[in-house]
């Protein structure tokens, strides 16, 4: 299937969803360009929804889909002067041939064409709360339609959120998306291997100034880019020693020392799709016994979660499976005193594990690293549950896993120094994260080009 056909099919699915909901017209802008300073912009990144339906990554573009299936694109006009400075523009004349849309106009014609497109439609659909000022822009166009009602035009009667339709589509990855996600996962895995090996090599042959977090970040970026990745999918975390206990740490300039762990959470974005990998390894290539003890608990927690990632299980099941292993590990190692905290079920019930494991085990992943998609099962009834702090609430049961969904599996343990916390574990922060595609029988880990087993990591690092 040509890529144009893939996007046409997705647009047709949106049209069918509009039709099923009673008709209407959907409009969708791409992302803005953002200034970084003076006349320099941040690197441009398209809007994921827009790209999902067009494969087009020029700024200032808009897509319109009518419930009848007709599609219209607005894009920047050809402009020789601007193209000399900023690069070639597709232009509206070439857009139908290249992108398979039915019609195309210059973005300069938005304010004249959009009211005509919106007139006599039952409702207007656009993504709510994702583009600043979009709702007032739509209101302005509707105002223009309303000004023509005396001439017989009708104005749309309702606004609908387009995100719901697109989120559900994007939750289930098609073959085209899966192929890219696998490639992104492979590139990122290679980058982690490179960073691990560089870490050990630089500690074996010390450089002036020492091995710094940014040295390893540079290795990651080098590996991403040399395989064609356009960007990191998110800001890379390279955390030396105690920095690993700061969940949103960024790669800084801290020194990595033999005997300490390094936690790297980094993944590339490839052709609009993310990858998201975390590995924790001994900076010098050999775990200490205390590090290895906690590390193996996290590995076992991840295995348990992987086993629970299969069709028919719910989104929360891998989290609960990981949590049980982690909580048991906390008791076995004395991180939580048995005399005070009881048995594993007591720890799960009391939430005492949150001292060392305070985040969830999974999130959807796709075009966005924290991808869209409903985490609860659509159409189900709320039932008693607990919130993140263990307080009782009513919540719909979590989503039933089905083939085509992609989620991360990322358990961890983070030990900050504290009274009653065994000193040998102080400042150890460990997370292991892979990207799982739910398949017909279980799940495929797309990021296992870099090992998780402690012995394998050590073997990889001793060169
Ligand atoms: N790297 C972001 C996350 O793991 O959720
Ligand atoms: Mn993640
Ligand atoms: Mn991550």
CSV table of C-alpha atoms and ligand atoms in Angstrom, one decimal:
chain,number,residue,atom,x,y,z
A,1,UNK,CA,0.0,0.0,0.0
A,2,UNK,CA,1.4,3.4,-0.9
A,3,UNK,CA,1.9,5.8,2.0
A,4,UNK,CA,-0.6,8.2,0.3
A,5,UNK,CA,-3.2,5.4,0.5
A,6,UNK,CA,-2.5,4.8,4.2
A,7,UNK,CA,-3.3,8.5,5.0
A,8,UNK,CA,-6.4,8.4,2.6
A,9,UNK,CA,-7.7,5.4,4.5
A,10,UNK,CA,-7.3,7.1,7.8
A,11,UNK,CA,-9.1,10.2,6.6
A,12,UNK,CA,-11.9,8.0,5.2
A,13,UNK,CA,-12.2,6.4,8.7
A,14,UNK,CA,-12.5,9.8,10.2
A,15,UNK,CA,-15.3,10.7,7.7
A,16,UNK,CA,-17.1,7.5,8.6
A,17,UNK,CA,-16.9,8.3,12.3
A,18,UNK,CA,-18.3,11.8,11.6
A,19,UNK,CA,-21.1,10.2,9.6
A,20,UNK,CA,-21.9,7.7,12.3
A,21,UNK,CA,-22.1,10.6,14.8
A,22,UNK,CA,-24.7,12.4,12.6
A,23,UNK,CA,-22.5,14.2,10.1
A,24,UNK,CA,-20.5,17.4,10.2
A,25,UNK,CA,-17.1,18.6,9.2
A,26,UNK,CA,-13.7,18.3,10.9
A,27,UNK,CA,-10.8,20.7,10.8
A,28,UNK,CA,-7.4,20.2,12.1
A,29,UNK,CA,-4.4,22.6,12.1
A,30,UNK,CA,-0.8,21.4,12.4
A,31,UNK,CA,1.6,22.7,15.1
A,32,UNK,CA,2.9,26.2,15.2
A,33,UNK,CA,6.5,27.2,14.9
A,34,UNK,CA,7.9,28.4,18.2
A,35,UNK,CA,10.6,31.1,18.5
A,36,UNK,CA,13.6,30.1,20.6
A,37,UNK,CA,15.2,33.5,20.7
A,38,UNK,CA,15.0,36.6,18.5
A,39,UNK,CA,14.6,35.3,14.9
A,40,UNK,CA,15.5,31.7,15.6
A,41,UNK,CA,12.9,29.0,16.1
A,42,UNK,CA,12.9,25.7,18.0
A,43,UNK,CA,13.3,22.8,15.5
A,44,UNK,CA,9.9,22.4,13.9
A,45,UNK,CA,7.8,19.4,15.0
A,46,UNK,CA,4.4,18.8,13.2
A,47,UNK,CA,1.2,18.1,15.2
A,48,UNK,CA,0.8,14.3,15.7
A,49,UNK,CA,-2.9,14.2,14.8
A,50,UNK,CA,-2.3,16.3,11.6
A,51,UNK,CA,0.6,14.1,10.6
A,52,UNK,CA,-1.4,10.9,11.3
A,53,UNK,CA,-3.9,12.0,8.7
A,54,UNK,CA,-1.6,13.6,6.1
A,55,UNK,CA,2.0,12.5,6.4
A,56,UNK,CA,2.7,16.2,5.7
A,57,UNK,CA,5.1,18.1,7.9
A,58,UNK,CA,5.0,21.7,6.6
A,59,UNK,CA,4.0,24.3,9.2
A,60,UNK,CA,0.9,26.5,8.8
A,61,UNK,CA,-1.1,23.6,7.2
A,62,UNK,CA,-4.7,22.7,7.9
A,63,UNK,CA,-6.8,19.7,7.0
A,64,UNK,CA,-10.5,19.6,6.6
A,65,UNK,CA,-12.5,16.4,6.3
A,66,UNK,CA,-16.2,16.4,5.5
A,67,UNK,CA,-18.5,13.5,6.6
A,68,UNK,CA,-19.1,12.8,2.9
A,69,UNK,CA,-15.3,11.9,2.7
A,70,UNK,CA,-14.2,15.0,0.8
A,71,UNK,CA,-10.8,16.3,2.0
A,72,UNK,CA,-9.3,19.8,1.7
A,73,UNK,CA,-5.8,20.9,2.6
A,74,UNK,CA,-4.6,24.4,3.3
A,75,UNK,CA,-0.8,24.8,2.9
A,76,UNK,CA,1.7,27.6,2.5
A,77,UNK,CA,1.7,29.1,-1.0
A,78,UNK,CA,4.7,28.7,-3.3
A,79,UNK,CA,7.0,31.7,-2.7
A,80,UNK,CA,10.4,31.8,-4.4
A,81,UNK,CA,11.9,34.3,-2.0
A,82,UNK,CA,10.9,32.3,1.1
A,83,UNK,CA,11.9,29.0,-0.5
A,84,UNK,CA,15.4,30.4,-1.1
A,85,UNK,CA,15.7,30.9,2.6
A,86,UNK,CA,13.6,28.2,4.2
A,87,UNK,CA,13.3,25.4,1.7
A,88,UNK,CA,10.9,24.1,-0.9
A,89,UNK,CA,7.2,24.3,-0.2
A,90,UNK,CA,4.8,21.8,-1.7
A,91,UNK,CA,2.2,24.4,-2.5
A,92,UNK,CA,-1.6,23.9,-3.1
A,93,UNK,CA,-1.3,23.1,-6.8
A,94,UNK,CA,0.9,20.0,-6.1
A,95,UNK,CA,-0.9,18.9,-2.9
A,96,UNK,CA,-3.7,16.8,-4.3
A,97,UNK,CA,-1.3,14.7,-6.4
A,98,UNK,CA,1.2,14.2,-3.6
A,99,UNK,CA,-1.1,13.9,-0.6
A,100,UNK,CA,-4.3,12.4,-2.2
A,101,UNK,CA,-6.5,15.2,-0.9
A,102,UNK,CA,-9.5,16.3,-3.0
A,103,UNK,CA,-8.8,20.0,-3.0
A,104,UNK,CA,-6.1,22.4,-1.7
A,105,UNK,CA,-5.8,26.1,-1.1
A,106,UNK,CA,-3.2,28.5,0.2
A,107,UNK,CA,-3.4,29.2,3.9
A,108,UNK,CA,-3.9,32.8,2.9
A,109,UNK,CA,-7.4,31.7,1.8
A,110,UNK,CA,-8.3,30.2,5.2
A,111,UNK,CA,-10.6,33.0,6.3
A,112,UNK,CA,-12.5,33.1,3.0
A,113,UNK,CA,-12.7,29.4,2.3
A,114,UNK,CA,-13.3,28.0,5.8
A,115,UNK,CA,-16.7,29.8,6.3
A,116,UNK,CA,-17.8,28.3,3.0
A,117,UNK,CA,-16.7,24.8,4.0
A,118,UNK,CA,-18.4,25.1,7.4
A,119,UNK,CA,-21.7,26.5,6.0
A,120,UNK,CA,-24.7,24.0,6.0
A,121,UNK,CA,-22.9,21.4,8.1
A,122,UNK,CA,-24.6,20.0,11.1
A,123,UNK,CA,-21.6,20.3,13.5
A,124,UNK,CA,-18.0,21.3,13.5
A,125,UNK,CA,-15.3,19.0,14.9
A,126,UNK,CA,-11.9,20.1,16.0
A,127,UNK,CA,-9.4,19.0,18.6
A,128,UNK,CA,-10.3,20.7,21.9
A,129,UNK,CA,-7.7,22.3,24.1
A,130,UNK,CA,-4.7,21.4,21.9
A,131,UNK,CA,-4.1,24.6,19.9
A,132,UNK,CA,-4.1,27.9,21.6
A,133,UNK,CA,-6.7,30.2,20.1
A,134,UNK,CA,-8.3,27.6,17.8
A,135,UNK,CA,-11.8,27.8,19.4
A,136,UNK,CA,-11.9,31.6,18.9
A,137,UNK,CA,-10.7,31.2,15.3
A,138,UNK,CA,-13.5,28.7,14.7
A,139,UNK,CA,-15.9,31.1,16.3
A,140,UNK,CA,-14.8,33.8,13.9
A,141,UNK,CA,-15.5,31.6,10.9
A,142,UNK,CA,-18.9,30.5,12.4
A,143,UNK,CA,-19.7,34.2,12.8
A,144,UNK,CA,-19.1,34.7,9.1
A,145,UNK,CA,-21.4,31.8,8.3
A,146,UNK,CA,-24.1,33.2,10.7
A,147,UNK,CA,-23.9,36.5,8.8
A,148,UNK,CA,-25.2,34.6,5.7
A,149,UNK,CA,-28.2,32.9,7.3
A,150,UNK,CA,-30.5,35.5,5.7
A,151,UNK,CA,-29.2,34.3,2.3
A,152,UNK,CA,-30.2,30.8,3.2
A,153,UNK,CA,-27.0,29.3,4.7
A,154,UNK,CA,-27.2,27.3,7.9
A,155,UNK,CA,-24.7,27.5,10.7
A,156,UNK,CA,-23.3,24.3,12.5
A,157,UNK,CA,-25.2,23.8,15.7
A,158,UNK,CA,-22.6,22.0,17.7
A,159,UNK,CA,-18.9,21.7,18.5
A,160,UNK,CA,-17.5,18.2,18.9
A,161,UNK,CA,-14.1,17.2,20.1
A,162,UNK,CA,-12.2,15.5,17.3
A,163,UNK,CA,-9.6,14.1,19.8
A,164,UNK,CA,-11.9,11.3,20.9
A,165,UNK,CA,-12.2,9.9,17.3
A,166,UNK,CA,-8.5,10.2,16.6
A,167,UNK,CA,-7.3,9.0,20.0
A,168,UNK,CA,-9.2,5.7,19.5
A,169,UNK,CA,-7.7,5.3,16.0
A,170,UNK,CA,-4.2,6.0,17.1
A,171,UNK,CA,-4.4,3.6,20.0
A,172,UNK,CA,-4.4,0.7,17.6
A,173,UNK,CA,-1.2,0.8,15.5
A,174,UNK,CA,-1.4,-0.4,11.9
A,175,UNK,CA,1.3,-2.3,10.0
A,176,UNK,CA,2.9,0.9,8.7
A,177,UNK,CA,3.2,2.3,12.2
A,178,UNK,CA,4.5,-0.9,13.7
A,179,UNK,CA,7.3,-1.1,11.1
A,180,UNK,CA,8.4,2.4,12.1
A,181,UNK,CA,8.1,1.7,15.8
A,182,UNK,CA,10.2,-1.4,15.5
A,183,UNK,CA,12.9,0.6,13.6
A,184,UNK,CA,12.8,3.4,16.2
A,185,UNK,CA,13.2,0.8,19.0
A,186,UNK,CA,16.1,-0.8,17.3
A,187,UNK,CA,18.0,2.5,16.8
A,188,UNK,CA,17.4,3.5,20.4
A,189,UNK,CA,18.5,0.1,21.7
A,190,UNK,CA,21.7,0.5,19.7
A,191,UNK,CA,22.2,3.9,21.3
A,192,UNK,CA,21.9,2.4,24.8
A,193,UNK,CA,24.5,-0.2,23.9
A,194,UNK,CA,26.8,2.4,22.6
A,195,UNK,CA,26.4,4.5,25.8
A,196,UNK,CA,27.0,1.6,28.1
A,197,UNK,CA,30.2,0.6,26.2
A,198,UNK,CA,31.4,4.1,26.1
A,199,UNK,CA,30.9,4.5,29.8
A,200,UNK,CA,33.0,1.4,30.6
A,201,UNK,CA,35.7,2.3,28.1
A,202,UNK,CA,36.0,5.9,29.3
A,203,UNK,CA,36.3,4.7,32.9
A,204,UNK,CA,39.0,2.2,31.9
A,205,UNK,CA,40.9,4.9,30.1
A,206,UNK,CA,40.1,8.0,32.1
A,207,UNK,CA,39.9,11.4,30.3
A,208,UNK,CA,40.8,14.7,31.7
A,209,UNK,CA,37.8,16.1,33.6
A,210,UNK,CA,36.3,12.7,34.0
A,211,UNK,CA,33.4,10.9,32.4
A,212,UNK,CA,30.3,13.2,32.5
A,213,UNK,CA,26.6,12.6,31.9
A,214,UNK,CA,26.8,14.8,28.8
A,215,UNK,CA,29.4,12.5,27.2
A,216,UNK,CA,26.9,9.6,27.2
A,217,UNK,CA,24.1,11.9,26.0
A,218,UNK,CA,26.3,12.8,23.1
A,219,UNK,CA,26.7,9.1,22.3
A,220,UNK,CA,23.0,8.6,22.3
A,221,UNK,CA,22.3,11.6,20.0
A,222,UNK,CA,25.1,10.5,17.7
A,223,UNK,CA,23.6,7.0,17.3
A,224,UNK,CA,20.0,8.3,16.9
A,225,UNK,CA,21.0,10.8,14.2
A,226,UNK,CA,23.3,8.6,12.2
A,227,UNK,CA,20.4,6.2,11.7
A,228,UNK,CA,18.1,8.9,10.4
A,229,UNK,CA,16.2,9.8,13.5
A,230,UNK,CA,15.0,13.4,13.3
A,231,UNK,CA,14.9,14.1,17.0
A,232,UNK,CA,15.1,12.5,20.5
A,233,UNK,CA,11.5,11.6,21.3
A,234,UNK,CA,11.9,13.4,24.7
A,235,UNK,CA,14.7,15.0,26.6
A,236,UNK,CA,17.2,12.3,27.4
A,237,UNK,CA,17.8,11.4,31.1
A,238,UNK,CA,21.4,10.4,31.8
A,239,UNK,CA,21.6,10.2,35.6
A,240,UNK,CA,24.8,9.4,37.5
A,241,UNK,CA,24.5,7.7,40.9
A,242,UNK,CA,22.0,9.5,43.2
A,243,UNK,CA,20.7,11.6,40.3
A,244,UNK,CA,18.8,8.5,39.2
A,245,UNK,CA,16.4,9.0,42.2
A,246,UNK,CA,15.2,12.3,40.6
A,247,UNK,CA,12.5,11.0,38.2
A,248,UNK,CA,12.6,13.9,35.8
A,249,UNK,CA,16.4,14.5,35.9
A,250,UNK,CA,18.0,15.6,32.6
A,251,UNK,CA,21.5,14.8,31.3
A,252,UNK,CA,23.7,17.3,33.1
A,253,UNK,CA,27.4,17.5,33.8
A,254,UNK,CA,27.7,15.3,36.8
A,255,UNK,CA,30.6,12.9,36.9
A,256,UNK,CA,30.1,9.2,36.5
A,257,UNK,CA,32.2,7.1,38.8
A,258,UNK,CA,33.2,3.5,38.7
A,259,UNK,CA,31.2,1.7,41.4
A,260,UNK,CA,28.1,3.9,40.8
A,261,UNK,CA,25.1,3.1,38.6
A,262,UNK,CA,24.0,5.2,35.6
A,263,UNK,CA,20.4,5.4,34.6
A,264,UNK,CA,19.7,6.3,31.0
A,265,UNK,CA,16.1,7.0,29.8
A,266,UNK,CA,16.3,7.9,26.2
A,267,UNK,CA,14.7,7.1,22.9
A,268,UNK,CA,14.7,8.5,19.4
A,269,UNK,CA,11.8,9.7,17.3
A,270,UNK,CA,11.8,8.3,13.8
A,271,UNK,CA,9.5,9.5,11.1
A,272,UNK,CA,7.1,10.8,13.6
A,273,UNK,CA,7.1,7.8,16.0
A,274,UNK,CA,8.7,7.6,19.5
A,275,UNK,CA,10.7,5.0,21.3
A,276,UNK,CA,11.2,5.0,25.0
A,277,UNK,CA,13.9,2.9,26.7
A,278,UNK,CA,15.5,3.0,30.1
A,279,UNK,CA,18.5,0.9,31.2
A,280,UNK,CA,20.4,1.1,34.4
A,281,UNK,CA,24.0,-0.2,34.4
A,282,UNK,CA,27.2,0.0,36.4
A,283,UNK,CA,29.1,2.9,35.1
A,284,UNK,CA,32.4,0.9,35.2
A,285,UNK,CA,30.8,-2.3,33.9
A,286,UNK,CA,30.4,-4.4,37.2
A,287,UNK,CA,27.5,-4.2,39.6
A,288,UNK,CA,28.2,-4.2,43.4
A,289,UNK,CA,26.3,-6.9,45.3
A,290,UNK,CA,23.9,-4.3,46.7
A,291,UNK,CA,23.2,-2.8,43.3
A,292,UNK,CA,22.8,-6.2,41.8
A,293,UNK,CA,20.4,-7.3,44.5
A,294,UNK,CA,18.0,-4.4,43.8
A,295,UNK,CA,18.6,-4.6,40.0
A,296,UNK,CA,17.5,-8.2,39.9
A,297,UNK,CA,14.3,-7.4,41.7
A,298,UNK,CA,13.4,-4.8,39.1
A,299,UNK,CA,14.3,-7.3,36.3
A,300,UNK,CA,11.9,-9.8,37.9
A,301,UNK,CA,9.2,-7.1,38.2
A,302,UNK,CA,9.6,-6.4,34.6
A,303,UNK,CA,9.3,-10.0,33.6
A,304,UNK,CA,6.1,-10.3,35.7
A,305,UNK,CA,4.7,-7.3,34.0
A,306,UNK,CA,5.7,-8.6,30.5
A,307,UNK,CA,3.9,-11.8,31.3
A,308,UNK,CA,0.7,-9.9,32.1
A,309,UNK,CA,0.8,-7.9,28.9
A,310,UNK,CA,-1.4,-9.8,26.5
A,311,UNK,CA,-4.8,-9.6,24.9
A,312,UNK,CA,-7.7,-9.9,27.4
A,313,UNK,CA,-5.6,-8.6,30.3
A,314,UNK,CA,-6.2,-5.0,31.4
A,315,UNK,CA,-3.9,-2.0,31.2
A,316,UNK,CA,-3.4,-2.1,35.0
A,317,UNK,CA,-2.5,-5.8,35.2
A,318,UNK,CA,1.2,-5.4,34.3
A,319,UNK,CA,1.5,-2.6,36.9
A,320,UNK,CA,-0.1,-4.8,39.5
A,321,UNK,CA,2.1,-7.7,38.6
A,322,UNK,CA,5.3,-5.6,38.8
A,323,UNK,CA,4.1,-4.0,42.0
A,324,UNK,CA,3.8,-7.3,43.8
A,325,UNK,CA,7.3,-8.3,42.9
A,326,UNK,CA,8.7,-5.0,43.9
A,327,UNK,CA,6.9,-4.9,47.2
A,328,UNK,CA,8.1,-8.5,48.0
A,329,UNK,CA,11.6,-7.4,47.1
A,330,UNK,CA,11.3,-4.4,49.4
A,331,UNK,CA,10.4,-6.7,52.3
A,332,UNK,CA,13.1,-9.3,51.4
A,333,UNK,CA,15.9,-6.6,51.3
A,334,UNK,CA,14.8,-4.8,54.4
A,335,UNK,CA,13.9,-1.6,52.5
A,336,UNK,CA,10.6,-2.1,54.3
A,337,UNK,CA,10.8,-3.8,57.7
A,338,UNK,CA,8.6,-6.9,57.9
A,339,UNK,CA,8.0,-6.2,61.6
A,340,UNK,CA,6.4,-2.9,60.7
A,341,UNK,CA,5.0,-3.5,57.3
A,342,UNK,CA,3.8,-7.1,57.4
A,343,UNK,CA,3.5,-9.2,54.3
A,344,UNK,CA,3.3,-8.3,50.6
A,345,UNK,CA,-0.5,-7.9,50.6
A,346,UNK,CA,-0.2,-5.5,53.6
A,347,UNK,CA,2.4,-3.5,51.7
A,348,UNK,CA,0.2,-3.3,48.6
A,349,UNK,CA,-2.8,-2.4,50.7
A,350,UNK,CA,-1.0,0.3,52.8
A,351,UNK,CA,0.8,1.8,49.8
A,352,UNK,CA,4.1,1.7,51.8
A,353,UNK,CA,5.9,0.7,48.6
A,354,UNK,CA,5.4,4.3,47.3
A,355,UNK,CA,8.5,5.3,49.3
A,356,UNK,CA,10.6,3.4,46.7
A,357,UNK,CA,8.3,3.1,43.7
A,358,UNK,CA,6.1,6.1,43.1
A,359,UNK,CA,5.2,6.0,39.4
A,360,UNK,CA,3.0,3.8,37.2
A,361,UNK,CA,4.5,0.9,35.2
A,362,UNK,CA,3.1,1.8,31.7
A,363,UNK,CA,1.8,4.4,29.4
A,364,UNK,CA,0.6,4.2,25.8
A,365,UNK,CA,3.3,5.0,23.2
A,366,UNK,CA,3.2,5.9,19.6
A,367,UNK,CA,3.6,9.2,17.7
A,368,UNK,CA,3.8,10.8,21.1
A,369,UNK,CA,6.0,9.2,23.8
A,370,UNK,CA,3.1,9.5,26.2
A,371,UNK,CA,0.6,8.7,23.5
A,372,UNK,CA,-3.1,9.4,23.3
A,373,UNK,CA,-5.8,6.8,24.0
A,374,UNK,CA,-8.3,6.1,26.7
A,375,UNK,CA,-6.9,4.3,29.7
A,376,UNK,CA,-10.3,3.0,30.8
A,377,UNK,CA,-12.5,0.6,29.0
A,378,UNK,CA,-15.0,2.6,26.9
A,379,UNK,CA,-18.7,1.8,27.7
A,380,UNK,CA,-17.9,0.3,31.1
A,381,UNK,CA,-19.5,1.4,34.4
A,382,UNK,CA,-17.4,3.1,37.1
A,383,UNK,CA,-16.7,0.9,40.1
A,384,UNK,CA,-14.9,1.4,43.4
A,385,UNK,CA,-11.1,1.9,43.0
A,386,UNK,CA,-8.3,3.8,44.7
A,387,UNK,CA,-6.6,6.9,43.5
A,388,UNK,CA,-2.8,7.4,43.4
A,389,UNK,CA,-2.7,8.2,47.1
A,390,UNK,CA,-4.8,5.1,47.9
A,391,UNK,CA,-8.0,7.0,48.5
A,392,UNK,CA,-11.2,5.3,47.5
A,393,UNK,CA,-12.8,6.7,44.3
A,394,UNK,CA,-15.2,5.5,41.6
A,395,UNK,CA,-13.4,4.7,38.3
A,396,UNK,CA,-14.1,2.8,35.1
A,397,UNK,CA,-12.1,-0.4,34.9
A,398,UNK,CA,-8.9,0.0,33.0
A,399,UNK,CA,-8.6,-0.7,29.3
A,400,UNK,CA,-8.7,-4.3,28.1
A,401,UNK,CA,-5.5,-4.9,26.1
A,402,UNK,CA,-5.9,-5.8,22.4
A,403,UNK,CA,-3.5,-6.5,19.6
A,404,UNK,CA,-2.0,-3.4,18.0
A,405,UNK,CA,-1.8,-1.4,21.3
A,406,UNK,CA,1.7,-0.3,22.2
A,407,UNK,CA,2.7,0.5,25.8
A,408,UNK,CA,5.9,0.8,27.8
A,409,UNK,CA,6.7,-1.5,30.7
A,410,UNK,CA,8.9,0.4,33.1
A,411,UNK,CA,9.2,-0.7,36.7
A,412,UNK,CA,11.8,0.8,39.0
A,413,UNK,CA,13.2,1.3,42.5
A,414,UNK,CA,14.5,4.6,43.9
A,415,UNK,CA,16.1,4.6,47.3
A,416,UNK,CA,16.7,7.9,48.9
A,417,UNK,CA,18.7,8.0,52.1
A,418,UNK,CA,16.5,7.8,55.1
A,419,UNK,CA,16.1,6.6,58.7
A,420,UNK,CA,15.4,2.9,58.7
A,421,UNK,CA,16.6,2.5,55.1
A,422,UNK,CA,19.6,0.1,54.9
A,423,UNK,CA,22.6,2.2,54.1
A,424,UNK,CA,24.0,-0.2,51.5
A,425,UNK,CA,21.0,0.8,49.2
A,426,UNK,CA,21.2,4.5,49.7
A,427,UNK,CA,21.1,6.6,46.4
A,428,UNK,CA,20.5,3.6,44.2
A,429,UNK,CA,18.0,4.4,41.5
A,430,UNK,CA,17.0,1.7,39.0
A,431,UNK,CA,14.5,1.6,36.2
A,432,UNK,CA,14.1,-0.8,33.3
A,433,UNK,CA,11.9,0.2,30.4
A,434,UNK,CA,10.9,-1.5,27.2
A,435,UNK,CA,8.3,-0.8,24.5
A,436,UNK,CA,5.7,-3.6,24.1
A,437,UNK,CA,3.5,-4.2,21.1
A,438,UNK,CA,0.4,-6.3,22.2
A,439,UNK,CA,0.2,-9.2,19.8
A,440,UNK,CA,-2.4,-12.0,19.2
A,441,UNK,CA,-0.9,-14.2,21.9
A,442,UNK,CA,1.2,-11.9,24.2
A,443,UNK,CA,3.5,-9.1,23.5
A,444,UNK,CA,6.6,-8.3,21.4
A,445,UNK,CA,9.3,-6.2,23.1
A,446,UNK,CA,10.5,-3.9,20.3
A,447,UNK,CA,13.5,-2.6,22.3
A,448,UNK,CA,15.4,-5.7,23.4
A,449,UNK,CA,18.3,-4.9,21.1
A,450,UNK,CA,19.8,-3.8,24.4
A,451,UNK,CA,19.8,-6.5,27.1
A,452,UNK,CA,18.3,-6.2,30.6
A,453,UNK,CA,19.8,-9.3,32.2
A,454,UNK,CA,22.5,-8.2,34.7
A,455,UNK,CA,25.1,-10.7,33.5
A,456,UNK,CA,24.5,-9.8,29.9
A,457,UNK,CA,25.0,-6.1,30.6
A,458,UNK,CA,28.3,-6.8,32.4
A,459,UNK,CA,29.5,-9.0,29.5
A,460,UNK,CA,28.5,-6.2,27.0
A,461,UNK,CA,30.4,-3.6,29.0
A,462,UNK,CA,33.7,-5.4,29.5
A,463,UNK,CA,35.4,-4.9,26.2
B,1,LIG,N1,10.8,8.8,29.1
B,1,LIG,C1,9.5,9.2,29.6
B,1,LIG,C2,8.9,8.1,30.3
B,1,LIG,O1,9.5,7.0,30.5
B,1,LIG,O2,7.7,8.1,30.5
B,2,LIG,MN1,8.1,5.7,29.5
B,3,LIG,MN1,11.3,6.6,29.5
